Coordinates of N, CA, C and O in Angstrom, one line a residue:
M140 N 221.5 69.7 72.0 CA 221.1 68.5 72.8 C 221.8 67.3 72.2 O 221.8 67.1 71.0
R141 N 222.2 66.4 73.1 CA 222.9 65.2 72.7 C 221.9 64.2 72.2 O 220.8 64.0 72.8
K142 N 222.2 63.5 71.1 CA 221.4 62.5 70.5 C 221.9 61.1 71.0 O 223.1 60.9 70.9
Y143 N 221.0 60.3 71.5 CA 221.4 59.0 72.1 C 221.1 57.9 71.1 O 220.1 57.9 70.4
K144 N 221.9 56.8 71.2 CA 221.6 55.6 70.4 C 221.4 54.5 71.5 O 222.3 54.2 72.2
I145 N 220.2 53.9 71.5 CA 219.8 53.0 72.5 C 219.4 51.7 71.9 O 218.7 51.7 70.9
L146 N 219.7 50.6 72.5 CA 219.2 49.3 72.2 C 218.3 48.8 73.3 O 218.8 48.7 74.5
S147 N 217.1 48.4 73.0 CA 216.2 47.9 74.0 C 215.8 46.5 73.7 O 215.3 46.2 72.6
V148 N 216.0 45.6 74.6 CA 215.7 44.2 74.5 C 214.5 44.0 75.5 O 214.7 44.1 76.7
I149 N 213.3 43.7 74.9 CA 212.2 43.6 75.7 C 211.4 42.3 75.3 O 211.5 41.8 74.2
R150 N 210.7 41.8 76.3 CA 209.9 40.6 76.0 C 208.5 41.0 75.5 O 207.5 40.8 76.2
Q151 N 208.5 41.5 74.3 CA 207.2 41.9 73.7 C 207.2 41.4 72.3 O 208.3 41.1 71.7
S152 N 206.0 41.4 71.7 CA 205.9 40.9 70.3 C 206.0 42.1 69.3 O 205.8 43.3 69.7
F153 N 206.3 41.8 68.1 CA 206.4 42.9 67.1 C 205.2 42.6 66.1 O 205.0 41.5 65.6
P154 N 204.5 43.7 65.8 CA 204.6 45.1 66.3 C 204.1 45.2 67.7 O 203.1 44.5 68.1
P155 N 204.7 46.1 68.5 CA 204.3 46.3 69.9 C 202.9 46.9 70.0 O 202.5 47.7 69.1
K156 N 202.2 46.5 71.0 CA 200.8 47.0 71.2 C 200.7 48.0 72.3 O 199.7 48.7 72.4
F157 N 201.7 48.1 73.2 CA 201.6 49.0 74.3 C 202.0 50.4 73.9 O 202.9 50.6 73.1
S158 N 201.2 51.4 74.4 CA 201.4 52.8 74.0 C 202.7 53.3 74.4 O 203.3 54.2 73.7
D159 N 203.3 52.9 75.5 CA 204.6 53.4 75.9 C 205.7 53.0 74.9 O 206.6 53.8 74.7
I160 N 205.5 51.9 74.3 CA 206.5 51.5 73.3 C 206.2 52.1 72.0 O 207.1 52.8 71.4
S161 N 205.0 52.0 71.5 CA 204.7 52.5 70.1 C 204.7 54.0 70.0 O 205.1 54.6 69.0
I162 N 204.1 54.7 71.0 CA 204.0 56.1 70.9 C 205.2 56.9 71.6 O 205.8 57.7 70.9
L163 N 205.4 56.6 72.8 CA 206.5 57.3 73.5 C 207.9 57.1 72.9 O 208.6 58.0 72.6
F164 N 208.2 55.8 72.8 CA 209.6 55.5 72.3 C 209.6 55.4 70.7 O 210.5 55.9 70.1
G165 N 208.6 54.8 70.1 CA 208.6 54.6 68.7 C 208.4 55.8 67.9 O 208.9 56.0 66.8
R166 N 207.6 56.8 68.5 CA 207.4 58.1 67.7 C 208.0 59.3 68.4 O 208.8 60.0 67.8
E167 N 207.7 59.5 69.6 CA 208.2 60.8 70.3 C 209.7 60.8 70.5 O 210.3 61.8 70.3
F168 N 210.2 59.7 71.0 CA 211.7 59.7 71.3 C 212.4 59.8 70.0 O 213.4 60.6 69.9
A169 N 212.0 59.2 68.9 CA 212.6 59.3 67.6 C 212.5 60.7 67.0 O 213.4 61.2 66.4
S170 N 211.4 61.4 67.3 CA 211.2 62.7 66.8 C 212.2 63.7 67.4 O 212.4 64.8 66.9
S171 N 212.8 63.4 68.5 CA 213.8 64.2 69.2 C 215.2 64.0 68.6 O 216.1 64.5 69.1
G172 N 215.3 63.1 67.6 CA 216.5 62.8 67.0 C 217.3 61.6 67.6 O 218.4 61.3 67.1
H173 N 216.8 60.9 68.6 CA 217.4 59.8 69.1 C 217.2 58.6 68.3 O 216.2 58.5 67.6
T174 N 218.1 57.6 68.4 CA 217.9 56.3 67.7 C 217.6 55.2 68.7 O 218.4 55.1 69.6
L175 N 216.6 54.5 68.5 CA 216.2 53.4 69.4 C 216.0 52.2 68.6 O 215.1 52.1 67.8
D176 N 216.9 51.2 68.8 CA 216.8 49.9 68.1 C 216.2 48.9 69.1 O 216.3 49.0 70.3
W177 N 215.5 47.9 68.6 CA 214.7 47.0 69.4 C 215.1 45.5 69.1 O 215.4 45.2 68.0
V178 N 215.0 44.7 70.1 CA 215.1 43.2 69.9 C 213.8 42.7 70.4 O 213.5 42.8 71.6
L179 N 212.9 42.2 69.5 CA 211.6 41.7 69.8 C 211.3 40.4 69.2 O 212.1 39.9 68.4
Q180 N 210.2 39.7 69.5 CA 209.9 38.5 68.9 C 208.6 38.6 68.1 O 207.7 39.4 68.4
S181 N 208.5 37.9 67.0 CA 207.4 38.1 66.1 C 206.1 37.7 66.8 O 206.0 36.8 67.6
E182 N 205.1 38.5 66.5 CA 203.7 38.2 67.0 C 203.1 37.0 66.4 O 202.5 36.2 67.1
K183 N 203.3 36.8 65.1 CA 202.7 35.7 64.4 C 203.8 34.7 64.0 O 205.0 35.0 64.1
P184 N 203.4 33.4 63.8 CA 204.5 32.4 63.4 C 205.4 32.9 62.3 O 204.9 33.5 61.3
C185 N 206.7 32.7 62.5 CA 207.7 33.2 61.6 C 208.9 32.3 61.7 O 209.4 32.1 62.7
P186 N 209.3 31.7 60.5 CA 210.4 30.7 60.6 C 211.8 31.2 60.9 O 212.6 30.5 61.4
S187 N 212.0 32.5 60.6 CA 213.4 33.0 60.9 C 213.3 34.5 61.3 O 212.3 35.2 61.1
S188 N 214.4 34.9 61.8 CA 214.5 36.3 62.3 C 214.7 37.3 61.1 O 215.2 36.9 60.1
Y189 N 214.4 38.5 61.3 CA 214.5 39.6 60.3 C 214.7 40.9 61.0 O 214.4 41.1 62.1
S190 N 215.1 41.9 60.2 CA 215.2 43.3 60.7 C 214.4 44.2 59.8 O 214.4 44.0 58.6
V191 N 213.7 45.2 60.5 CA 212.9 46.1 59.7 C 213.0 47.5 60.4 O 213.2 47.6 61.6
R192 N 213.0 48.5 59.5 CA 213.0 49.9 60.1 C 211.7 50.1 60.8 O 210.6 49.8 60.3
W193 N 211.8 50.7 62.0 CA 210.5 51.0 62.8 C 210.8 52.0 63.8 O 211.8 52.0 64.6
G194 N 210.0 53.1 63.9 CA 210.1 54.1 64.9 C 211.4 54.8 65.0 O 211.9 55.1 66.1
G195 N 212.0 55.2 63.9 CA 213.3 55.9 63.9 C 214.5 55.0 64.2 O 215.6 55.5 64.5
G196 N 214.3 53.7 64.2 CA 215.4 52.8 64.5 C 215.2 51.5 63.7 O 214.5 51.5 62.7
T197 N 215.7 50.4 64.2 CA 215.6 49.1 63.6 C 215.0 48.1 64.6 O 215.4 48.1 65.8
A198 N 214.0 47.4 64.2 CA 213.4 46.3 65.0 C 214.1 45.0 64.5 O 213.9 44.6 63.4
H199 N 214.8 44.3 65.4 CA 215.3 43.0 65.1 C 214.3 42.0 65.7 O 214.2 41.8 66.9
V200 N 213.6 41.4 64.8 CA 212.4 40.5 65.1 C 212.9 39.1 65.1 O 213.4 38.6 64.0
G201 N 212.6 38.4 66.2 CA 213.0 37.0 66.3 C 211.9 36.0 65.8 O 210.7 36.4 65.7
P202 N 212.2 34.8 65.5 CA 211.3 33.8 65.0 C 210.3 33.4 66.1 O 210.5 33.6 67.3
R203 N 209.2 32.8 65.6 CA 208.1 32.3 66.5 C 207.5 31.1 65.9 O 207.1 31.1 64.8
S204 N 207.4 30.1 66.7 CA 206.8 28.8 66.3 C 205.3 28.9 66.4 O 204.8 29.6 67.2
A205 N 204.6 28.1 65.6 CA 203.2 28.0 65.6 C 202.8 26.9 66.6 O 203.7 26.1 67.0
G206 N 201.6 26.8 67.0 CA 201.1 25.7 67.9 C 200.7 26.2 69.3 O 201.2 27.3 69.7
D207 N 199.9 25.4 69.9 CA 199.4 25.7 71.3 C 199.8 24.8 72.3 O 199.5 25.0 73.5
G208 N 200.4 23.7 72.0 CA 200.8 22.7 72.9 C 201.9 23.1 73.8 O 202.6 24.1 73.6
V209 N 202.2 22.2 74.8 CA 203.3 22.5 75.7 C 204.7 22.6 75.0 O 205.5 23.5 75.3
L210 N 204.9 21.7 74.1 CA 206.2 21.7 73.3 C 206.3 23.0 72.5 O 207.4 23.5 72.4
A211 N 205.2 23.4 71.9 CA 205.3 24.6 71.1 C 205.6 25.8 72.0 O 206.3 26.7 71.6
K212 N 205.0 25.9 73.2 CA 205.2 27.0 74.1 C 206.7 27.0 74.6 O 207.3 28.0 74.7
M213 N 207.2 25.8 74.9 CA 208.6 25.7 75.3 C 209.5 26.1 74.1 O 210.5 26.8 74.4
R214 N 209.2 25.8 72.9 CA 210.0 26.2 71.8 C 210.0 27.7 71.6 O 211.0 28.3 71.3
R215 N 208.8 28.3 71.8 CA 208.7 29.8 71.7 C 209.6 30.5 72.8 O 210.2 31.5 72.5
H216 N 209.5 29.9 74.0 CA 210.4 30.5 75.1 C 211.8 30.4 74.7 O 212.6 31.3 74.9
M217 N 212.2 29.2 74.2 CA 213.6 29.1 73.8 C 214.0 30.0 72.7 O 215.1 30.6 72.7
Q218 N 213.1 30.1 71.7 CA 213.4 31.0 70.6 C 213.5 32.5 71.1 O 214.4 33.2 70.7
G219 N 212.7 32.9 72.0 CA 212.8 34.2 72.6 C 214.1 34.4 73.4 O 214.7 35.5 73.3
F220 N 214.5 33.4 74.1 CA 215.7 33.5 74.9 C 216.9 33.6 74.0 O 217.7 34.5 74.2
F221 N 217.0 32.8 73.0 CA 218.2 32.8 72.1 C 218.2 34.1 71.3 O 219.2 34.6 70.9
H222 N 217.0 34.5 70.9 CA 217.0 35.8 70.1 C 217.4 37.0 71.0 O 218.1 37.9 70.5
A223 N 217.1 37.0 72.3 CA 217.5 38.0 73.2 C 219.0 38.0 73.3 O 219.6 39.1 73.6
L224 N 219.7 36.9 73.1 CA 221.1 36.9 73.2 C 221.8 37.6 72.1 O 223.0 37.9 72.1
R225 N 221.0 38.0 71.0 CA 221.5 38.9 70.0 C 222.1 40.2 70.5 O 222.9 40.8 69.8
V226 N 221.7 40.6 71.7 CA 222.1 41.8 72.3 C 223.7 41.8 72.3 O 224.3 42.9 72.1
F227 N 224.3 40.7 72.5 CA 225.8 40.7 72.6 C 226.4 41.0 71.3 O 227.5 41.7 71.3
R228 N 225.8 40.6 70.2 CA 226.4 40.9 68.9 C 226.1 42.3 68.5 O 226.9 43.1 68.0
L229 N 224.8 42.8 68.8 CA 224.4 44.1 68.5 C 225.1 45.2 69.3 O 225.3 46.3 68.9
A230 N 225.5 44.8 70.5 CA 226.2 45.8 71.4 C 227.5 46.3 70.9 O 228.0 47.3 71.4
Q231 N 228.0 45.7 69.9 CA 229.2 46.2 69.3 C 229.0 47.4 68.4 O 230.0 47.9 67.8
H232 N 227.8 47.9 68.3 CA 227.5 49.0 67.4 C 227.4 50.4 68.1 O 226.7 51.2 67.7
D233 N 228.2 50.6 69.1 CA 228.4 51.9 69.7 C 227.1 52.4 70.3 O 226.8 53.6 70.1
Y234 N 226.4 51.6 71.1 CA 225.2 52.1 71.7 C 225.6 52.9 73.0 O 226.5 52.6 73.7
D235 N 224.8 54.0 73.3 CA 225.0 54.7 74.5 C 224.4 54.0 75.7 O 224.8 54.2 76.8
L236 N 223.4 53.3 75.5 CA 222.6 52.6 76.5 C 222.0 51.3 76.0 O 221.5 51.3 74.9
I237 N 222.0 50.3 76.8 CA 221.4 49.0 76.4 C 220.4 48.7 77.6 O 220.8 48.6 78.7
Q238 N 219.1 48.6 77.2 CA 218.1 48.3 78.2 C 217.5 46.9 78.0 O 217.2 46.6 76.9
A239 N 217.5 46.1 79.1 CA 216.9 44.8 79.0 C 215.7 44.8 80.0 O 215.8 45.2 81.1
K240 N 214.5 44.5 79.5 CA 213.3 44.6 80.3 C 212.5 43.3 80.1 O 212.3 42.8 79.0
D241 N 212.1 42.7 81.2 CA 211.2 41.5 81.3 C 211.8 40.3 80.5 O 211.1 39.6 79.9
I242 N 213.1 40.1 80.7 CA 213.7 38.9 80.1 C 213.8 37.8 81.1 O 214.6 37.8 82.0
F243 N 212.8 37.0 81.1 CA 212.7 35.9 82.0 C 211.8 34.8 81.5 O 211.0 35.1 80.5
F244 N 211.8 33.6 82.0 CA 210.9 32.6 81.6 C 209.6 32.7 82.4 O 209.7 32.9 83.6
R245 N 208.5 32.5 81.7 CA 207.2 32.5 82.4 C 206.3 31.4 81.8 O 206.5 31.0 80.7
G246 N 205.4 31.0 82.6 CA 204.5 29.9 82.1 C 203.3 30.3 81.5 O 202.9 31.4 81.2

């Protein structure tokens, strides 16, 4: 069976809370020998991006600003947008598939 290398860019926080991400892709997909890398945004305030091994691949976690005001929310949206643009640099790593899901601005 062919092993796939996939990059998934989704509008979710790290660590992911949804079972389709954490169980299906994070555990089951990886147990089949596939590699799945992620581009996500930190769940908690974090000043800079970092990468960590997760679910048989690498999670590239973007920064997140603290605060509840309008400016803080706008800053988080912009941080998420610019972090999602990392896909263009990461795409040079011979991925078989690049998936982008829920990448849009919302209020």
